[in-house]
Coordinates of C-alpha atoms in Angstrom, one line a residue:
X8 CA 10.8 -2.4 2.7
X9 CA 7.7 -1.0 1.0
X10 CA 7.7 -1.9 -2.7
X11 CA 4.8 -0.8 -4.8
X12 CA 4.2 -2.7 -8.1
X13 CA 2.5 -1.0 -11.0
X14 CA 1.3 -2.6 -14.2
X15 CA 0.1 0.3 -16.3
X16 CA -2.2 -0.3 -19.3
X17 CA -3.6 2.2 -21.9
X18 CA -6.7 2.8 -19.7
X19 CA -5.9 0.9 -16.5
X20 CA -3.5 0.5 -13.6
X21 CA -3.0 -2.8 -11.7
X22 CA -1.1 -2.4 -8.5
X23 CA 0.1 -4.3 -5.4
X24 CA 1.9 -3.2 -2.3
X25 CA 4.4 -5.5 -0.6
X26 CA 6.3 -5.1 2.6
X27 CA 9.4 -7.1 1.6
X28 CA 10.8 -9.6 2.3
X29 CA 7.2 -10.8 3.1
X30 CA 5.9 -11.9 -0.3
X31 CA 2.2 -11.7 0.5
X32 CA 0.8 -8.3 -0.6
X33 CA -0.8 -6.1 2.0
X34 CA -3.1 -4.6 -0.6
X35 CA -3.9 -4.9 -4.3
X36 CA -6.0 -3.0 -6.7
X37 CA -7.2 -2.2 -10.2
X38 CA -8.1 1.2 -11.7
X39 CA -10.2 0.8 -14.8
X40 CA -11.7 3.0 -17.5
X41 CA -9.2 5.8 -17.1
X42 CA -10.1 8.7 -19.4
X43 CA -13.7 7.6 -19.6
X44 CA -16.8 8.4 -17.6
X45 CA -17.4 6.4 -14.4
X46 CA -13.9 5.1 -13.9
X47 CA -13.7 2.3 -11.4
X48 CA -11.2 1.7 -8.6
X49 CA -11.3 -1.7 -6.8
X50 CA -9.0 -1.7 -3.8
X51 CA -8.4 -4.8 -1.7
X52 CA -6.9 -4.8 1.8
X53 CA -5.3 -8.2 2.8
X54 CA -4.8 -8.9 6.5
X55 CA -4.1 -12.5 7.3
X56 CA -7.0 -14.5 5.7
X57 CA -9.3 -11.4 5.8
X58 CA -10.0 -9.4 2.7
X59 CA -11.7 -6.0 2.7
X60 CA -12.8 -4.5 -0.7
X61 CA -13.3 -0.8 -1.3
X62 CA -14.9 0.2 -4.6
X63 CA -15.1 3.8 -5.9
X64 CA -16.6 5.1 -9.1
X65 CA -15.5 8.6 -10.4
X66 CA -14.3 10.3 -13.5
X67 CA -10.5 10.0 -13.8
X68 CA -9.2 12.1 -16.7
X69 CA -5.8 10.5 -16.8
X70 CA -3.3 8.0 -15.2
X71 CA -2.0 10.7 -12.8
X72 CA -5.5 11.3 -11.4
X73 CA -6.0 7.5 -11.1
X74 CA -2.7 6.9 -9.2
X75 CA -3.4 10.0 -7.0
X76 CA -6.6 8.3 -5.9
X77 CA -4.7 5.1 -5.2
X78 CA -2.1 7.1 -3.1
X79 CA -5.1 8.5 -1.1
X80 CA -6.4 5.0 -0.4
X81 CA -3.0 3.8 0.6
X82 CA -2.8 6.7 3.2
X83 CA -6.4 6.9 4.2
X84 CA -7.0 7.3 8.0
X85 CA -9.4 4.4 8.1
X86 CA -8.2 1.9 5.5
X87 CA -4.7 3.1 4.7
X88 CA -1.6 0.9 5.1
X89 CA 1.0 3.7 5.1
X90 CA 0.9 7.3 6.4
X91 CA 2.7 9.0 3.6
X92 CA 3.5 8.2 -0.1
X93 CA 7.1 8.9 0.8
X94 CA 7.1 5.7 2.8
X95 CA 7.2 3.8 -0.5
X96 CA 10.9 3.0 -1.0
X97 CA 10.7 1.5 -4.5
X98 CA 8.2 1.2 -7.3
X99 CA 8.5 -1.7 -9.7
X100 CA 7.1 -1.3 -13.2
X101 CA 6.1 -3.9 -15.7
X102 CA 7.5 -2.8 -19.1
X103 CA 6.5 -4.9 -22.0
X104 CA 9.3 -4.3 -24.5
X105 CA 13.0 -3.9 -23.6
X106 CA 14.4 -4.7 -27.0
X107 CA 18.0 -5.8 -27.0
X108 CA 18.9 -3.1 -24.6
X109 CA 17.6 -4.7 -21.4
X110 CA 18.2 -8.3 -20.5
X111 CA 17.5 -7.9 -16.7
X112 CA 15.7 -5.8 -14.2
X113 CA 17.0 -2.2 -14.3
X114 CA 17.0 0.9 -12.1
X115 CA 15.2 3.6 -14.1
X116 CA 17.3 6.6 -15.0
X117 CA 16.9 9.4 -17.6
X118 CA 18.8 7.2 -20.0
X119 CA 16.7 4.2 -19.3
X120 CA 13.5 6.2 -19.9
X121 CA 14.9 7.5 -23.1
X122 CA 15.6 4.0 -24.3
X123 CA 12.1 2.8 -23.3
X124 CA 10.7 5.7 -25.4
X125 CA 12.8 4.6 -28.4
X126 CA 11.1 1.3 -28.2
X127 CA 7.6 2.7 -28.5
X128 CA 7.4 1.7 -32.2
X129 CA 8.1 -2.0 -31.2
X130 CA 5.2 -2.1 -28.7
X131 CA 2.9 0.8 -29.5
X132 CA 0.0 -0.5 -27.4
X133 CA 2.1 -1.2 -24.3
X134 CA 5.3 0.7 -23.9
X135 CA 3.7 4.2 -24.0
X136 CA 1.3 3.2 -21.2
X137 CA 4.2 1.6 -19.2
X138 CA 6.3 4.8 -19.7
X139 CA 3.3 6.9 -18.5
X140 CA 3.1 4.8 -15.4
X141 CA 6.8 5.6 -14.6
X142 CA 6.3 9.4 -15.2
X143 CA 3.2 9.5 -12.9
X144 CA 4.9 7.3 -10.2
X145 CA 7.8 9.7 -10.1
X146 CA 5.5 12.6 -9.3
X147 CA 3.6 10.8 -6.6
X148 CA 6.2 8.6 -4.9
X149 CA 8.9 11.2 -4.8
X150 CA 11.4 9.4 -2.6
X151 CA 11.0 6.0 -4.3
X152 CA 13.5 4.4 -6.6
X153 CA 11.8 3.5 -9.9
X154 CA 12.7 0.0 -11.3
X155 CA 11.7 -1.6 -14.6
X156 CA 11.1 -5.3 -15.1
X157 CA 10.9 -6.1 -18.8
X158 CA 8.6 -8.8 -20.3
X159 CA 11.2 -9.5 -23.0
X160 CA 14.2 -9.9 -20.7
X161 CA 13.7 -13.6 -20.0
X162 CA 14.0 -14.3 -23.7
X163 CA 17.2 -12.5 -24.3
X164 CA 19.0 -15.8 -23.8
X165 CA 17.6 -17.1 -27.1
X166 CA 20.3 -18.0 -29.6
X167 CA 20.4 -16.2 -33.0
X168 CA 19.1 -19.3 -34.8
X169 CA 15.9 -18.9 -32.8
X170 CA 15.5 -15.1 -32.8
X171 CA 16.6 -14.1 -36.3
X172 CA 14.3 -13.9 -39.3
X173 CA 15.3 -14.9 -42.8
X174 CA 15.2 -11.4 -44.2
X175 CA 18.2 -9.1 -45.3
X176 CA 20.8 -8.6 -42.5
X177 CA 20.3 -4.9 -42.4
X178 CA 16.8 -5.2 -41.1
X179 CA 18.2 -6.7 -38.0
X180 CA 21.4 -4.7 -37.6
X181 CA 19.9 -1.4 -38.4
X182 CA 16.2 -1.7 -37.5
X183 CA 16.3 -4.3 -34.7
X184 CA 13.8 -6.6 -36.5
X185 CA 14.0 -10.0 -34.7
X186 CA 12.0 -12.2 -32.4
X187 CA 11.9 -10.8 -28.9
X188 CA 9.2 -12.9 -27.2
X189 CA 6.7 -11.7 -24.5
X190 CA 5.1 -13.0 -21.3
X191 CA 8.7 -13.4 -20.0
X192 CA 7.8 -12.4 -16.5
X193 CA 5.2 -15.2 -16.3
X194 CA 7.4 -17.8 -18.0
X195 CA 10.3 -17.0 -15.7
X196 CA 8.2 -17.3 -12.6
X197 CA 6.6 -20.6 -13.5
X198 CA 10.0 -21.9 -14.7
X199 CA 11.6 -21.2 -11.3
X200 CA 8.6 -22.9 -9.4
X201 CA 8.9 -25.9 -11.7
X202 CA 12.6 -26.4 -11.3
X203 CA 12.2 -26.1 -7.5
X204 CA 9.3 -28.7 -7.6
X205 CA 11.3 -31.1 -9.8
X206 CA 14.4 -30.6 -7.7
X207 CA 16.3 -30.5 -11.0
X208 CA 17.8 -27.2 -12.2
X209 CA 18.9 -28.9 -15.5
X210 CA 15.3 -29.9 -16.4
X211 CA 14.0 -29.5 -20.0
X212 CA 10.6 -28.0 -19.8
X213 CA 7.9 -26.3 -22.0
X214 CA 5.9 -23.5 -20.3
X215 CA 2.5 -22.9 -21.8
X216 CA 0.9 -19.5 -20.9
X217 CA -2.7 -19.5 -21.9
X218 CA -4.8 -16.4 -21.2
X219 CA -6.3 -13.9 -23.6
X220 CA -2.8 -13.7 -24.9
X221 CA -1.0 -17.0 -25.3
X222 CA 2.6 -18.1 -25.7
X223 CA 4.9 -21.0 -25.1
X224 CA 8.6 -21.2 -24.2
X225 CA 11.2 -23.9 -24.5
X226 CA 13.3 -23.7 -21.4
X227 CA 16.6 -25.6 -20.9
X228 CA 18.1 -25.6 -17.4
X229 CA 16.1 -22.4 -16.5
X230 CA 17.1 -20.6 -19.7
X231 CA 14.7 -19.6 -22.5
X232 CA 16.0 -21.0 -25.8
X233 CA 12.9 -20.4 -28.0
X234 CA 9.4 -18.8 -27.6
X235 CA 6.3 -18.6 -29.8
X236 CA 5.7 -14.8 -29.8
X237 CA 8.1 -12.9 -32.0
X238 CA 8.8 -9.4 -33.1
X239 CA 5.4 -8.5 -31.6
X240 CA 2.8 -10.4 -29.5
X241 CA 0.8 -11.5 -32.6
X242 CA 2.8 -14.6 -33.5
X243 CA 2.4 -18.2 -32.5
X244 CA -0.6 -19.7 -30.8
X245 CA -4.3 -18.9 -31.4
X246 CA -5.3 -16.4 -28.8
X247 CA -8.5 -14.6 -27.6
X248 CA -8.5 -12.0 -30.4
X249 CA -5.1 -12.5 -32.1
X250 CA -4.7 -14.8 -35.0
X251 CA -1.3 -16.3 -34.1
X252 CA 0.7 -17.8 -36.9
X253 CA -0.6 -16.8 -40.3
X254 CA 0.8 -17.0 -43.9
X255 CA 2.1 -13.5 -44.7
X256 CA 0.6 -13.9 -48.2
X257 CA -2.8 -13.5 -46.7
X258 CA -1.9 -9.9 -45.7
X259 CA -0.8 -9.1 -49.2
X260 CA -4.0 -10.6 -50.5
X261 CA -6.2 -8.6 -48.1
X262 CA -4.5 -5.3 -49.1
X263 CA -3.9 -5.9 -52.9
X264 CA -7.0 -7.9 -53.8
X265 CA -9.6 -7.1 -51.2
X266 CA -8.8 -3.4 -50.7
X267 CA -8.0 -3.5 -46.9
X268 CA -5.9 -0.7 -45.5
X269 CA -2.9 -1.7 -43.3
X270 CA -4.7 -0.3 -40.3
X271 CA -7.7 -2.5 -41.1
X272 CA -5.4 -5.6 -41.4
X273 CA -3.7 -4.7 -38.1
X274 CA -7.1 -4.4 -36.4
X275 CA -8.3 -7.6 -38.0
X276 CA -5.4 -9.8 -36.9
X277 CA -5.0 -8.3 -33.4
X278 CA -8.6 -7.6 -32.3
X279 CA -11.0 -9.6 -34.5
X280 CA -9.3 -12.9 -35.1
X281 CA -8.3 -15.8 -32.9
X282 CA -11.1 -17.4 -31.0
X283 CA -13.2 -14.2 -31.4
X284 CA -12.9 -14.5 -35.2
X285 CA -13.7 -18.2 -35.2
X286 CA -16.6 -18.1 -32.8
X287 CA -17.7 -14.6 -32.0
X288 CA -16.3 -15.1 -28.4
X289 CA -12.9 -14.5 -26.9
X290 CA -13.7 -16.0 -23.5
X291 CA -13.2 -19.8 -23.3
X292 CA -16.1 -20.2 -20.9
X293 CA -18.5 -18.9 -23.6
X294 CA -16.9 -21.2 -26.2
X295 CA -17.4 -24.2 -23.9
X296 CA -21.0 -23.2 -23.5
X297 CA -21.3 -23.2 -27.3
X298 CA -19.7 -26.6 -27.6
X299 CA -22.2 -27.9 -25.0
X300 CA -25.0 -26.5 -27.1
X301 CA -23.8 -28.3 -30.2
X302 CA -22.1 -25.3 -31.9
X303 CA -19.8 -26.9 -34.5
X304 CA -17.8 -23.7 -35.1
X305 CA -17.0 -23.5 -31.4
X306 CA -15.9 -27.1 -31.4
X307 CA -13.7 -26.6 -34.5
X308 CA -12.1 -23.5 -32.9
X309 CA -11.4 -25.4 -29.7
X310 CA -9.8 -28.2 -31.7
X311 CA -7.7 -25.7 -33.7
X312 CA -6.5 -24.0 -30.4
X313 CA -5.3 -27.3 -29.0
X314 CA -3.8 -28.5 -32.3
X315 CA -1.6 -25.4 -32.5
X316 CA -0.3 -26.0 -29.0
X317 CA 0.4 -29.6 -29.7
X318 CA 2.5 -28.6 -32.8
X319 CA 4.6 -26.3 -30.6
X320 CA 5.1 -29.0 -28.0
X321 CA 6.5 -31.3 -30.7
X322 CA 8.8 -28.7 -32.2
X323 CA 10.1 -27.6 -28.8
X324 CA 10.7 -31.1 -27.6
X325 CA 12.9 -31.5 -30.7
X326 CA 14.7 -28.2 -30.0
X327 CA 15.3 -29.3 -26.4
X328 CA 16.3 -32.9 -27.4
X329 CA 14.1 -34.3 -24.7
X330 CA 11.4 -33.3 -22.2
X331 CA 11.1 -33.5 -18.5
X332 CA 7.9 -31.5 -17.9
X333 CA 5.2 -29.4 -19.6
X334 CA 3.7 -26.6 -17.5
X335 CA 0.2 -25.0 -17.9
X336 CA -0.3 -21.5 -16.5
X337 CA -2.4 -18.3 -16.7
X338 CA -6.2 -18.0 -16.7
X339 CA -7.1 -20.7 -19.3
X340 CA -4.1 -22.9 -18.6
X341 CA -4.8 -23.0 -14.9
X342 CA -8.6 -23.4 -15.0
X343 CA -9.7 -25.1 -18.3
X344 CA -9.3 -28.9 -17.6
X345 CA -10.9 -29.7 -21.0
X346 CA -8.3 -27.9 -23.1
X347 CA -5.5 -29.5 -21.1
X348 CA -7.0 -32.9 -21.8
X349 CA -7.2 -32.2 -25.5
X350 CA -3.7 -30.9 -25.7
X351 CA -2.3 -34.0 -23.9
X352 CA -4.4 -36.5 -25.8
X353 CA -2.4 -38.9 -28.0
X354 CA 0.9 -37.5 -26.9
X355 CA 2.2 -40.7 -25.2
X356 CA 4.9 -41.1 -27.9
X357 CA 6.5 -38.1 -26.2
X358 CA 5.9 -39.5 -22.7
X359 CA 3.0 -37.2 -22.0
X360 CA 0.3 -39.2 -20.1
X361 CA -2.5 -37.2 -18.4
X362 CA -4.4 -38.5 -15.4
X363 CA -8.0 -37.5 -16.2
X364 CA -9.2 -37.5 -12.5
X365 CA -6.2 -35.4 -11.3
X366 CA -6.8 -33.0 -14.2
X367 CA -10.4 -32.3 -13.0
X368 CA -9.3 -31.2 -9.5
X369 CA -9.4 -27.4 -9.0
X370 CA -6.7 -25.9 -6.9
X371 CA -4.8 -22.6 -6.5
X372 CA -1.6 -24.5 -5.8
X373 CA 1.0 -26.1 -8.0
X374 CA -0.1 -29.6 -8.9
X375 CA 0.8 -32.6 -10.9
X376 CA -1.8 -34.0 -13.3
X377 CA 0.1 -36.7 -15.1
X378 CA -0.3 -40.5 -14.5
X379 CA 2.1 -42.1 -12.0
X380 CA 3.9 -43.9 -14.9
X381 CA 4.2 -40.8 -17.2
X382 CA 7.8 -40.2 -18.2
X383 CA 7.0 -36.4 -18.5
X384 CA 5.5 -34.5 -15.7
X385 CA 2.4 -32.4 -16.5
X386 CA 2.1 -29.5 -14.1
X387 CA -0.3 -26.7 -13.5
X388 CA 1.6 -23.8 -11.9
X389 CA -0.4 -20.7 -11.1
X390 CA 1.5 -17.6 -12.3
X391 CA 2.1 -14.5 -10.3
X392 CA 3.7 -11.8 -12.4
X393 CA 3.4 -9.1 -9.7
X394 CA 5.2 -11.4 -7.2
X395 CA 7.9 -12.1 -9.8
X396 CA 8.3 -8.3 -10.4
X397 CA 8.6 -7.5 -6.7
X398 CA 11.1 -10.3 -6.0
X399 CA 13.3 -9.1 -8.9
X400 CA 13.1 -5.5 -7.6
X401 CA 14.0 -6.6 -4.1
X402 CA 16.9 -8.7 -5.4
X403 CA 18.2 -5.7 -7.4
X404 CA 18.0 -3.5 -4.3
X405 CA 19.8 -6.1 -2.1
X406 CA 22.6 -6.3 -4.7
X407 CA 22.8 -2.5 -4.8
X408 CA 21.9 -1.3 -1.3
X409 CA 23.4 2.1 -1.9
X410 CA 20.5 3.0 -4.3
X411 CA 18.2 3.5 -1.2
X412 CA 20.7 5.5 0.8

């Protein structure tokens, strides 16, 4: 079964094609700079251990033009992997915000699209782009079933004590203002891998997704019970350009005393804060270079980043009433051994004991980096959101085989 996975951004499209039930993609790609001059398509063919890369530069006015070029690559006489776009039987879409309407992977209908559209105001940077990806895919892959996988779905198991805010009831009941959480596709994927590795489906774990965006989730027996991101993806940990937790009084001070507009505050907290605001860099590799060169501000930012994560580990261990494992994932979590060491330092009271030599080993596989006598496992689990999406789509189709008939 040919299942095509699309992750549509405001000016980009990530994609992978799987021939399920084989979970290794047969091609992957990225379309960048859509709507700008010199758009770039990077298309990778994967056959066994061989990888062939095709790069194209052209002007792509919109997402439809970009996806049309991808369809041409998929069906190209020399490098194509299918003969016709109609051979794609299902298209899986990453949709960032599902609100309270969607707690699981969902077949896309007119009604589902209308609901996704209603949620634009809750994720103005993401849902419109995700919606556009659905509209374009419907035009190009005309026989495919369109399926939505929601980033918020994994966190729909959180209890009210975790997702409600202490503001008047009407803001929740009438306006849907509550914590939703994000990165759910990644947290769900690494949770499943961790439970399988531990051979314990009742394990209490904390998953730590550290990329440009960062979030943590308290997981009890495979179920999300709390997560650091909230109503939007700004809350919680210090991120590449986002502030994370901040006293709301600062916003009022910026507007009322310093003359900032709300748009300026929004831009400040989302795009100019976090590690970028503290150091001038959002990439951890640049910050590590700064630390090596004696940059005290970079060192402070790194300390703050780790400190915030440690605070959340403590609070989530309390919520879980115990801890079996902590899990590092995503770009920084998987590759930055120094930040993992800082986070795990002086955490032995919680049973977290890092093995420094194991921590330095680089690998693309799931690995254990705790000492042999550590009561809590410390794992590095590479995330794979596209694989999680395709597996959820395939599972939905297997449960409802009539949808392809």
